[in-house]
mmCIF file of C-alpha atoms and ligand atoms in Angstrom:
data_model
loop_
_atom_site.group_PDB
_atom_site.id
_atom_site.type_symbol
_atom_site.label_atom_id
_atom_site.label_comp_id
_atom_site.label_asym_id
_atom_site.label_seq_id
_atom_site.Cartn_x
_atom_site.Cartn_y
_atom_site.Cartn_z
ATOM 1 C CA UNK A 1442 -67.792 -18.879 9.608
ATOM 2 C CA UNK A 1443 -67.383 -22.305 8.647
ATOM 3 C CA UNK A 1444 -67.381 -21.525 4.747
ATOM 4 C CA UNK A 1445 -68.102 -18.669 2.496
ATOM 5 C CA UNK A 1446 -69.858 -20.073 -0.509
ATOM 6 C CA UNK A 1447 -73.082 -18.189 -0.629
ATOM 7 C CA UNK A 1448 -74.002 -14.759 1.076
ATOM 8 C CA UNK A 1449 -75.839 -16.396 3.679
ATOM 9 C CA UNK A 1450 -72.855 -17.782 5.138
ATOM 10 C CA UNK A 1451 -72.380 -14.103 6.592
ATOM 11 C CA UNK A 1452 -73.788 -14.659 10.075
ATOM 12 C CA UNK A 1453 -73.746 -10.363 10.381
ATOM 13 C CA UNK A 1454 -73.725 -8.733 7.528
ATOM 14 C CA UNK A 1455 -73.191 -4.735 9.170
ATOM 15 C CA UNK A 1456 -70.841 -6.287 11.432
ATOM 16 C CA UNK A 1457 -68.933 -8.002 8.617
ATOM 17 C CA UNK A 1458 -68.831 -5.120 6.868
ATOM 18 C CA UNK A 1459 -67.534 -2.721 9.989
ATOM 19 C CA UNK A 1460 -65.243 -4.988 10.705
ATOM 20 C CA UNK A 1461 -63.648 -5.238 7.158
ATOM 21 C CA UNK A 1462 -63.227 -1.123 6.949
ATOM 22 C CA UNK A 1463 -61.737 -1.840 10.091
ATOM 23 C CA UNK A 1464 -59.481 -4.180 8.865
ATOM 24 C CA UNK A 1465 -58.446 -1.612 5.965
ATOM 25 C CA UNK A 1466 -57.524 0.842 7.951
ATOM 26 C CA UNK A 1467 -55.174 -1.764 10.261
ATOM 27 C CA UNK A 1468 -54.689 -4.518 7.842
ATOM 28 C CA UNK A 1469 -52.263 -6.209 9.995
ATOM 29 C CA UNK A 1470 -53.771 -6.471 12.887
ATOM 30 C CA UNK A 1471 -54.437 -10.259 12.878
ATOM 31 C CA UNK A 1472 -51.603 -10.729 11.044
ATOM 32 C CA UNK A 1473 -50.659 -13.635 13.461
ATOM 33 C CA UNK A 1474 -54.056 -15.278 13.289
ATOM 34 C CA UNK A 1475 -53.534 -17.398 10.132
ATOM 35 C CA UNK A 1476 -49.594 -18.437 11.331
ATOM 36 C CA UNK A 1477 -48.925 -21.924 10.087
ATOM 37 C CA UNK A 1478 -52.246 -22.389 8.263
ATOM 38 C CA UNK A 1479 -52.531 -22.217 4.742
ATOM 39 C CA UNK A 1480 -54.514 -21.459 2.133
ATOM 40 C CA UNK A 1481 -54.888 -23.490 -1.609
ATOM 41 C CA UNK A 1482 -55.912 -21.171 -4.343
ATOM 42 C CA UNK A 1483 -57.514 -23.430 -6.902
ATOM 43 C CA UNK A 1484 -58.335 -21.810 -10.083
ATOM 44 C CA UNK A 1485 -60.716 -23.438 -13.161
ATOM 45 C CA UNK A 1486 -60.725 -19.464 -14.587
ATOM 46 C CA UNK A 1487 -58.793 -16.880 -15.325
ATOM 47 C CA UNK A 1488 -58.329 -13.737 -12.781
ATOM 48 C CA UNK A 1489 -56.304 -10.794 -11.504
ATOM 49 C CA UNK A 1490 -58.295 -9.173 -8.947
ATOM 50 C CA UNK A 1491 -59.654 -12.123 -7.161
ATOM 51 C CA UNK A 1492 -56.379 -13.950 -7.854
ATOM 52 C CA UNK A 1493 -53.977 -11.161 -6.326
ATOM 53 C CA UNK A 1494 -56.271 -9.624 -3.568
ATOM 54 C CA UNK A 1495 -56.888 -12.949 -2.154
ATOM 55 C CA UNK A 1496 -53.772 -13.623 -2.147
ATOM 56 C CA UNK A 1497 -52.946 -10.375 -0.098
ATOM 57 C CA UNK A 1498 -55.977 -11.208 2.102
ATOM 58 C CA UNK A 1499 -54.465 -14.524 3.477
ATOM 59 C CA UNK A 1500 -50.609 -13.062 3.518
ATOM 60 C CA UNK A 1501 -52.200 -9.901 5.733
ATOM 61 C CA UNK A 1502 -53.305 -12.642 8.186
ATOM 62 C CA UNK A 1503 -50.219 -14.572 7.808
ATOM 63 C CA UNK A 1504 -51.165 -17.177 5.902
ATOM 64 C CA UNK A 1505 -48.985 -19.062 3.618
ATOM 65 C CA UNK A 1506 -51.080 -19.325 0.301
ATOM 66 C CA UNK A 1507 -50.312 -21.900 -2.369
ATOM 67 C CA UNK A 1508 -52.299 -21.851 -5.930
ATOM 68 C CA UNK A 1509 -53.135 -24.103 -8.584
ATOM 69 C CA UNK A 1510 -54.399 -23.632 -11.816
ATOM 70 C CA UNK A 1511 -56.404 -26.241 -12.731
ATOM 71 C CA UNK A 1512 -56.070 -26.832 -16.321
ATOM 72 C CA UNK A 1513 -52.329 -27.892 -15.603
ATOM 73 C CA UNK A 1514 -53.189 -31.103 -13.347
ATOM 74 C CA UNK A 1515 -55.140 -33.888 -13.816
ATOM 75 C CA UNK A 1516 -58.880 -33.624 -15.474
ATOM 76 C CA UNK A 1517 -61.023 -34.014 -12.556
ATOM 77 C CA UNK A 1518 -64.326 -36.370 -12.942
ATOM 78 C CA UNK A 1519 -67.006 -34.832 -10.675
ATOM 79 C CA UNK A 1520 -69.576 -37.620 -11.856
ATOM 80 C CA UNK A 1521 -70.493 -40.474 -9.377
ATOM 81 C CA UNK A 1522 -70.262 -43.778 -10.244
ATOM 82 C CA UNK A 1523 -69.047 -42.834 -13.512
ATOM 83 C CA UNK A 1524 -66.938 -45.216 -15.806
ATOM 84 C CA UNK A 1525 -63.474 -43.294 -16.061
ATOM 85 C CA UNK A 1526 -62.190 -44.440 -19.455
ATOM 86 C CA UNK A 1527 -62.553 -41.054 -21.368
ATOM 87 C CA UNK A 1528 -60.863 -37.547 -20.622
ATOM 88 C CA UNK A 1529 -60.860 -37.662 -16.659
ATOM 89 C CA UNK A 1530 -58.026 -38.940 -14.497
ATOM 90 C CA UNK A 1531 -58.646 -38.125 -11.077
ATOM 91 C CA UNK A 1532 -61.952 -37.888 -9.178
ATOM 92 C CA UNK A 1533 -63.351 -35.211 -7.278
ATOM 93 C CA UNK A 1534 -63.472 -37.436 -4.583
ATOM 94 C CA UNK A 1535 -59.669 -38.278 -3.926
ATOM 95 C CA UNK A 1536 -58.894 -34.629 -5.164
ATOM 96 C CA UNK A 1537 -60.608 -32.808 -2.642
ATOM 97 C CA UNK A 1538 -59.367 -35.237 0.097
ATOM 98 C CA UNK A 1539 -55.982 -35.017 -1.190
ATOM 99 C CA UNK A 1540 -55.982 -31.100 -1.175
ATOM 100 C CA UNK A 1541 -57.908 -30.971 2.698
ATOM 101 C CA UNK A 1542 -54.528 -32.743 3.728
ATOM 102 C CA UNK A 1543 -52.195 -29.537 2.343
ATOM 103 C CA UNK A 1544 -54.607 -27.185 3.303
ATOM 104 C CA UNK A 1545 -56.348 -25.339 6.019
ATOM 105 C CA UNK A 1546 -58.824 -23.426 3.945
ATOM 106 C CA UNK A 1547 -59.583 -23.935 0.212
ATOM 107 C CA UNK A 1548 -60.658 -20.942 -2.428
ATOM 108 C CA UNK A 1549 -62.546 -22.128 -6.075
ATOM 109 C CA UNK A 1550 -63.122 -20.236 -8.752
ATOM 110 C CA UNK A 1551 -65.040 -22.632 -11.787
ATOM 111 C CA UNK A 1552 -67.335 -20.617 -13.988
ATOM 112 C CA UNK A 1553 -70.143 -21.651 -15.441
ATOM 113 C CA UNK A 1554 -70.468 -23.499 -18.964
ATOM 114 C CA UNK A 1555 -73.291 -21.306 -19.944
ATOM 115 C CA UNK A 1556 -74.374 -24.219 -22.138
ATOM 116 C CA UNK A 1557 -75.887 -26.532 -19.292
ATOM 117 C CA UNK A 1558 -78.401 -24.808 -16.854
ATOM 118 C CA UNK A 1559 -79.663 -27.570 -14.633
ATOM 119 C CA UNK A 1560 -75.867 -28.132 -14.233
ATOM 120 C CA UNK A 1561 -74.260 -25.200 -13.636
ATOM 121 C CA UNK A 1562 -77.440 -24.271 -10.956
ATOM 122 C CA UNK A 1563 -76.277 -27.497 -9.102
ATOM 123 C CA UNK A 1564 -73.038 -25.517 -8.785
ATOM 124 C CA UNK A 1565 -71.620 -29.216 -8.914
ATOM 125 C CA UNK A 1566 -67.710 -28.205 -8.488
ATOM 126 C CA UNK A 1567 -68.369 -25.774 -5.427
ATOM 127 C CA UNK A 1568 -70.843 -28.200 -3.892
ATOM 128 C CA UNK A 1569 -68.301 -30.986 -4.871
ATOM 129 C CA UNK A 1570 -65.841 -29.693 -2.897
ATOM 130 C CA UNK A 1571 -67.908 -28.599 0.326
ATOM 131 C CA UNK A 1572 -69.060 -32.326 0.470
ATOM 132 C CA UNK A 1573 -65.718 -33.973 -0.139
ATOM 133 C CA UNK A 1574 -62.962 -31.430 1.228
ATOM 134 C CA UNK A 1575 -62.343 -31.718 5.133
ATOM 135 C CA UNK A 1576 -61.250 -28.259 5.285
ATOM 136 C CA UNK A 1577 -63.695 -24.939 4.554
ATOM 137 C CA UNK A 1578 -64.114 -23.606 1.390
ATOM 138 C CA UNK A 1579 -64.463 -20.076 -0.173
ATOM 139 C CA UNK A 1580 -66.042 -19.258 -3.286
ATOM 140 C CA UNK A 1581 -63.777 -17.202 -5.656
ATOM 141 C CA UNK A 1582 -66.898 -16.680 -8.561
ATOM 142 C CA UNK A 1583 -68.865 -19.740 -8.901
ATOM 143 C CA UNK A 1584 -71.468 -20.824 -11.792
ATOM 144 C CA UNK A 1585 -74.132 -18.798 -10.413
ATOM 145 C CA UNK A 1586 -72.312 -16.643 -7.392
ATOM 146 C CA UNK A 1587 -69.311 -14.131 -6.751
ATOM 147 C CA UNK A 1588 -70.063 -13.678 -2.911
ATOM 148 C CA UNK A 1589 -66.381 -11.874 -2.454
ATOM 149 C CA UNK A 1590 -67.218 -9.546 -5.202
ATOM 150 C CA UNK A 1591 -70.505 -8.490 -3.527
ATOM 151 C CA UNK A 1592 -69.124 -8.091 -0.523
ATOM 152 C CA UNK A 1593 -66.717 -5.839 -1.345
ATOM 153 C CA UNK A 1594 -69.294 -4.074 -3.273
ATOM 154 C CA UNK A 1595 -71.597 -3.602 0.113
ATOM 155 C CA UNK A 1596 -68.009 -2.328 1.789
ATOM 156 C CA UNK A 1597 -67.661 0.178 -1.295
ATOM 157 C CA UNK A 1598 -71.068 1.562 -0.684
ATOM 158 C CA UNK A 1599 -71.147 1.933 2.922
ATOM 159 C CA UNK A 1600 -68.116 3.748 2.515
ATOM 160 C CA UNK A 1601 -69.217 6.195 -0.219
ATOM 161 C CA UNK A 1602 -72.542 6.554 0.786
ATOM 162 C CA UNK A 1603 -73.742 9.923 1.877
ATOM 163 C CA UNK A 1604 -77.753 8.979 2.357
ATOM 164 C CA UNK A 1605 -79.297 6.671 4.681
ATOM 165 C CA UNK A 1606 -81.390 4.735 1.761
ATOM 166 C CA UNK A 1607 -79.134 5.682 -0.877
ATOM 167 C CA UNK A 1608 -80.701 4.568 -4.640
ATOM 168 C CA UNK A 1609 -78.911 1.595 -6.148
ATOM 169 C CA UNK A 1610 -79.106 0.671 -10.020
ATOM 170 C CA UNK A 1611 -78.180 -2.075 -11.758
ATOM 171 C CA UNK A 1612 -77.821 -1.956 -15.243
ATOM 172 C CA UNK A 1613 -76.646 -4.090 -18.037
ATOM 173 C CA UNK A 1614 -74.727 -3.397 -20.452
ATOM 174 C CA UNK A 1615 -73.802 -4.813 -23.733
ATOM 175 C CA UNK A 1616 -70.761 -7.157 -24.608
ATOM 176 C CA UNK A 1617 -69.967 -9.232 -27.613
ATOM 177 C CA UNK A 1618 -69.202 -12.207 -25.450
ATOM 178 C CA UNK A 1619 -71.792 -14.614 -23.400
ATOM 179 C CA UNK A 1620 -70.816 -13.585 -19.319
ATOM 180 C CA UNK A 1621 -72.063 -15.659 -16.650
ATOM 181 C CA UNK A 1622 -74.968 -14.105 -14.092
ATOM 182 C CA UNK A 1623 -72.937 -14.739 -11.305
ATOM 183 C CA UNK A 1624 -71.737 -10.830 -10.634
ATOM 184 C CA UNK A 1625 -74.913 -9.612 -10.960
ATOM 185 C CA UNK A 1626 -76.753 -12.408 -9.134
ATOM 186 C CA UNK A 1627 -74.851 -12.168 -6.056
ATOM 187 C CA UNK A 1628 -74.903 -8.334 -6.460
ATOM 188 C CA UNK A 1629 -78.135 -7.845 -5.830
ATOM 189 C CA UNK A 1630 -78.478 -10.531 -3.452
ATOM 190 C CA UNK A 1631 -76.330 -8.520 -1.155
ATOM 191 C CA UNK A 1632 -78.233 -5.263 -1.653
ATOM 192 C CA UNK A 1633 -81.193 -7.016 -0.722
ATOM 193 C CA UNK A 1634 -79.409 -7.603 2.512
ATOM 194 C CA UNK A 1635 -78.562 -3.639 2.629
ATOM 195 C CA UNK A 1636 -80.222 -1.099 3.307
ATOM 196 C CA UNK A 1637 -80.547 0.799 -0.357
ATOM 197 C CA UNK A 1638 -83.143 0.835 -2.659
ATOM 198 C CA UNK A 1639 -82.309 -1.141 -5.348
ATOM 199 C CA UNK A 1640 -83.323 -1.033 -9.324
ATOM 200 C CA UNK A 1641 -82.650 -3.422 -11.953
ATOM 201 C CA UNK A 1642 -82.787 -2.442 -15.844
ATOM 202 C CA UNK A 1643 -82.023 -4.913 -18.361
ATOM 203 C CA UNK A 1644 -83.866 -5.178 -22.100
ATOM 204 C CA UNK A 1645 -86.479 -7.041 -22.030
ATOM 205 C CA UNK A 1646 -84.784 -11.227 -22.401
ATOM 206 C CA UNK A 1647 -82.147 -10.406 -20.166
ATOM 207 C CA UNK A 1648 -84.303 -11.122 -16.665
ATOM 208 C CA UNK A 1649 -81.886 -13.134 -13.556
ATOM 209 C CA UNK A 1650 -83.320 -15.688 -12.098
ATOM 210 C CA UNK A 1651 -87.057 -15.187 -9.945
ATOM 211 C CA UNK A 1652 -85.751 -16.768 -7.279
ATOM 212 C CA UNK A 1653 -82.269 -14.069 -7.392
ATOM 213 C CA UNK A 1654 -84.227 -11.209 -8.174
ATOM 214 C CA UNK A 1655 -87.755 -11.751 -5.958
ATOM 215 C CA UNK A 1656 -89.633 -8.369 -5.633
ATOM 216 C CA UNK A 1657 -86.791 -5.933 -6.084
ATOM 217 C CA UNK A 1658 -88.035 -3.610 -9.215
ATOM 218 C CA UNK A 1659 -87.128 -4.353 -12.539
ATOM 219 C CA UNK A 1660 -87.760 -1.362 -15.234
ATOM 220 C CA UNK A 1661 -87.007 -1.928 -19.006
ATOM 221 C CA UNK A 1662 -86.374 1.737 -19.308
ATOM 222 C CA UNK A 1663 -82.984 2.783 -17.926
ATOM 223 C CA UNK A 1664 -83.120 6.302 -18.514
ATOM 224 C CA UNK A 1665 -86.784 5.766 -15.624
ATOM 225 C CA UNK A 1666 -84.412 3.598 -14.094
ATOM 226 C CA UNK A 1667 -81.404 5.819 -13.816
ATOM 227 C CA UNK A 1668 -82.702 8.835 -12.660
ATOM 228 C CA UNK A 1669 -81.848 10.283 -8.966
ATOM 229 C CA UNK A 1670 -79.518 7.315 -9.335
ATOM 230 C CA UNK A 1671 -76.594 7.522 -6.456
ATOM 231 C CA UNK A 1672 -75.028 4.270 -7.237
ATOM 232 C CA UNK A 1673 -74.854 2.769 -10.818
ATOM 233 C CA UNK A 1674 -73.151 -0.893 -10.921
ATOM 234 C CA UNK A 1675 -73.134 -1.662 -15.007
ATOM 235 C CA UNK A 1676 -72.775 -5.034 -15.653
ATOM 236 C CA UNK A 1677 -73.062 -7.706 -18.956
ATOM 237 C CA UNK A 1678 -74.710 -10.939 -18.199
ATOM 238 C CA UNK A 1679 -76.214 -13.317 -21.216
ATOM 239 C CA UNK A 1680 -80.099 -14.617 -21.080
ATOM 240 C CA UNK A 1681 -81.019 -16.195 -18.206
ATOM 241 C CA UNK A 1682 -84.163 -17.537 -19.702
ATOM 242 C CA UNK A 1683 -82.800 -17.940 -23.055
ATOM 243 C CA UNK A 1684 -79.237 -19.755 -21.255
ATOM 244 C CA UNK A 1685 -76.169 -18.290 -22.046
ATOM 245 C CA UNK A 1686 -77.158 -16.473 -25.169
ATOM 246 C CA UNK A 1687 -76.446 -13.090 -26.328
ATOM 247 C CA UNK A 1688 -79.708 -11.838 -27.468
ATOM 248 C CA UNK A 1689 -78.909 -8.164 -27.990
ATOM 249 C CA UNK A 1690 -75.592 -5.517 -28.653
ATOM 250 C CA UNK A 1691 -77.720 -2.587 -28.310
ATOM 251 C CA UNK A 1692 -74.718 0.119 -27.997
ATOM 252 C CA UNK A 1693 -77.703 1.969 -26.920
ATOM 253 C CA UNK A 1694 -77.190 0.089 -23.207
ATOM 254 C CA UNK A 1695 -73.376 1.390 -22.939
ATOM 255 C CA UNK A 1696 -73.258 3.593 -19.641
ATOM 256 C CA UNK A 1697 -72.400 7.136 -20.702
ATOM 257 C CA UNK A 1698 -71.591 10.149 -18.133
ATOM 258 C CA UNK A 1699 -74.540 11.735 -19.201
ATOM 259 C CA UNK A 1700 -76.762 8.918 -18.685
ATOM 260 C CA UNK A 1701 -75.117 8.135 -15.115
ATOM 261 C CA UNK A 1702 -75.743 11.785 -13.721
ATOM 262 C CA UNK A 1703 -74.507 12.326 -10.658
ATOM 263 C CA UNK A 1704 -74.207 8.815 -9.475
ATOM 264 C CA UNK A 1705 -71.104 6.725 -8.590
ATOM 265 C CA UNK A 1706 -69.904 4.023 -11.023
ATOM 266 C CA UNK A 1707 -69.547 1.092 -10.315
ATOM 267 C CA UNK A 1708 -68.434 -2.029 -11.988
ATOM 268 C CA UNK A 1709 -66.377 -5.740 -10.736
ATOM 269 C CA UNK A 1710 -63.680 -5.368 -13.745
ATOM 270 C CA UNK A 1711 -62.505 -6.177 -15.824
ATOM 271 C CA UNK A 1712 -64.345 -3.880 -18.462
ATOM 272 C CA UNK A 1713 -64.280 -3.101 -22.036
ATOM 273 C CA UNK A 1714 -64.097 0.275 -22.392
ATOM 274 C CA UNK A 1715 -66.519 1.995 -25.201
ATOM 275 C CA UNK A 1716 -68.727 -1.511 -24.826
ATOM 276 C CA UNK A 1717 -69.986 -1.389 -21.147
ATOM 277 C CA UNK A 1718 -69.057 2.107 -20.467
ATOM 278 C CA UNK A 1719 -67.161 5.223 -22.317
ATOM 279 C CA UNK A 1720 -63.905 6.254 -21.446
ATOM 280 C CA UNK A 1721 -65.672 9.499 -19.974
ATOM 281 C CA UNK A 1722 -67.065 7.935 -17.454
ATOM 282 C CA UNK A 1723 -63.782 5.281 -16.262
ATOM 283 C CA UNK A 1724 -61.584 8.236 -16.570
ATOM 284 C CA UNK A 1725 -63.994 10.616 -14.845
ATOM 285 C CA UNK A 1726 -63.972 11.663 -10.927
ATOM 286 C CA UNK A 1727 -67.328 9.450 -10.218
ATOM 287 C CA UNK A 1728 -65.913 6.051 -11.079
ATOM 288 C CA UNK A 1729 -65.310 4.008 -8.001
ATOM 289 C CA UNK A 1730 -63.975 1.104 -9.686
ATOM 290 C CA UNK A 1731 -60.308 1.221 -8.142
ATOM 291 C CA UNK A 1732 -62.046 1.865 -4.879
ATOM 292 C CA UNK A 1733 -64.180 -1.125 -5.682
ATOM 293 C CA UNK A 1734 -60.835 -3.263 -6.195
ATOM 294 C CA UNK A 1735 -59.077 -2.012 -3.534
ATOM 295 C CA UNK A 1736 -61.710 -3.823 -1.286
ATOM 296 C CA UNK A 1737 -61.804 -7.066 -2.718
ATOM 297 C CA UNK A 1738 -58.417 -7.327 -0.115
ATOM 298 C CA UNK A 1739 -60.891 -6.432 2.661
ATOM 299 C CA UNK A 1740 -63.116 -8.419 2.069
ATOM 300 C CA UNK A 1741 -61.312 -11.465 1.252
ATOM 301 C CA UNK A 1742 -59.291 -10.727 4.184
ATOM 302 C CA UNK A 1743 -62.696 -10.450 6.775
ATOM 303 C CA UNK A 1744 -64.286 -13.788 5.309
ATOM 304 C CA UNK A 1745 -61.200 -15.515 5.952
ATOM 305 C CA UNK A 1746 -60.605 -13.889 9.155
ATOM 306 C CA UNK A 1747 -64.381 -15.588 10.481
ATOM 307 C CA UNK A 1748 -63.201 -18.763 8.870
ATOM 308 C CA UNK A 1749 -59.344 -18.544 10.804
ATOM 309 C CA UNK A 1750 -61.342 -18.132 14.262
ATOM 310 C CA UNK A 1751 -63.941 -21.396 13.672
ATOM 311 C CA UNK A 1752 -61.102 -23.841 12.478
HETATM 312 N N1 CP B 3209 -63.905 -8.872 -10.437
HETATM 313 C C1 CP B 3209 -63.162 -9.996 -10.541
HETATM 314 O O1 CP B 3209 -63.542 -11.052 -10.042
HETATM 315 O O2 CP B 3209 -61.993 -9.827 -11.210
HETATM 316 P P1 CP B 3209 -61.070 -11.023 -11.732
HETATM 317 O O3 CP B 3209 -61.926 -11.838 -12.694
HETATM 318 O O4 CP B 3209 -59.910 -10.365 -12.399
HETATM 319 O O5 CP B 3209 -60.675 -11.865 -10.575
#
């Protein structure tokens, strides 16, 4: 794998998948694979699970790991030809350069600004890097993707799953604060990739992206949507269409345990409990989320396993 910005990086998905279970269950098996090589952690957002199972992913394979929040060095100027005489200091263009020369592989996470679409759909600090780093880069959550999360959401389901097409849902949920799409963009991305049979349910002004969502079924109802359910990932995101806005609180939307049935639970955290989902259904047996969590090491730890064996 020569970076891991975008699902389709994943040459085999099954075999990725296999192979990170595999990994779980003997997590130091390559643990001499990433000796001397080390990974730069930089971060533009905050984070705990991507942040510490990453972290664990690269140590497993004995990589030294180094991490920078952003926000404490220089403002970086991702604009060509641009006069610098403002807020920036140092352009993408030495930056990434600079940070190839300290590291073997480099991890981003930069969210979206939810205020510029055409901008945050260039994904212009991930893309940034790919074209000006020397070294490969993973994608920690970017504007419009979180290819680590869905991958250790695939890993969670193959696990758990007890059917051969089990029924996926996604649902939204409501939150007082405008989220990015990213979670729920790359989530169904990678069930499209699976075999499940996958529903999204949103109100009507929350749609993803066409060219996310394609033909996979979208149904405004999510009691329709829920039902037979085995796998319910809840999610927030804000409008698509309408960018970045928060068009609706409808508590209605929270996930409930009698509305998820007998289905798992899933969800990325973090959560707000009695928002997205009631306590019920966190606290009860059918939650997965820790599960869910748990894998993020795995599958960290697989994508930059492929990336260790094509440097
Ligand atoms: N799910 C996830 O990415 O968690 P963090 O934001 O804590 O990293």
């Amino acid at each position: 794998m020569k970076k891991y910005t975008e699902i389709k990086d994943i040459s085999n998905l099954q075999e990725t998948i296999k192979d990170a279970i595999s990994l779980k269950n003997n997590p130091f098996e390559f643990e001499d694979l990433g000796k001397h090589k080390t990974l730069v952690m930089l971060f533009f957002n905050a984070s705990l699970r991507t942040r510490l199972s990453t972290e664990k992913a690269a140590k497993n394979l004995g990589m030294e790991v180094m991490i920078l929040n952003v926000n404490d060095a220089w403002n970086l100027e991702f604009e060509d030809g641009t006069i610098m005489n403002a807020n920036t200091s140092e352009h993408i263009k030495e930056a990434a350069q600079v940070i190839s020369q300290y590291a073997d592989v480099i991890a981003i996470r930069a969210f979206p600004s939810l205020t510029d679409k055409l901008k945050d759909e260039s994904e212009f600090v991930m893309n940034s890097f790919v074209k000006y780093a020397s070294v490969p880069i993973v994608n920690m959550e970017s504007a419009t993707a979180h290819p680590l999360q869905a991958l250790a959401d695939a890993i969670t389901i193959t696990e758990l799953s007890k059917k051969a097409k089990p029924k996926v849902v996604l649902s939204w949920a409501p939150h007082p604060k405008a989220l990015p799409q990213a979670v729920a963009n790359s989530f169904v991305e990678m069930m499209q990739n699976m075999d499940v049979n996958l529903t999204i349910t949103h109100p009507k002004g929350y749609e993803l992206s066409k060219a996310i969502t394609k033909n996979t079924p979208i149904n405004h109802n999510q009691e329709d949507a829920l039902k037979d359910a085995d796998f319910v990932y809840v999610k927030n995101w804000s409008s698509y269409n309408d960018y970045g806005k928060v068009l609706s609180q409808d508590e209605s939307w929270m996930m409930t345990k009698t509305k998820l049935g007998n289905a798992k639970f899933m969800h990325c955290l973090p959560v707000r409990r009695n928002v997205v989902v009631e306590d019920a259904v966190l606290d009860g047996e059918q939650s997965v989320v820790i599960q869910q969590a748990n894998n993020r090491t795995f599958a960290a730890q697989i994508v930059l396993k492929q990336v260790l064996e094509k440097l």
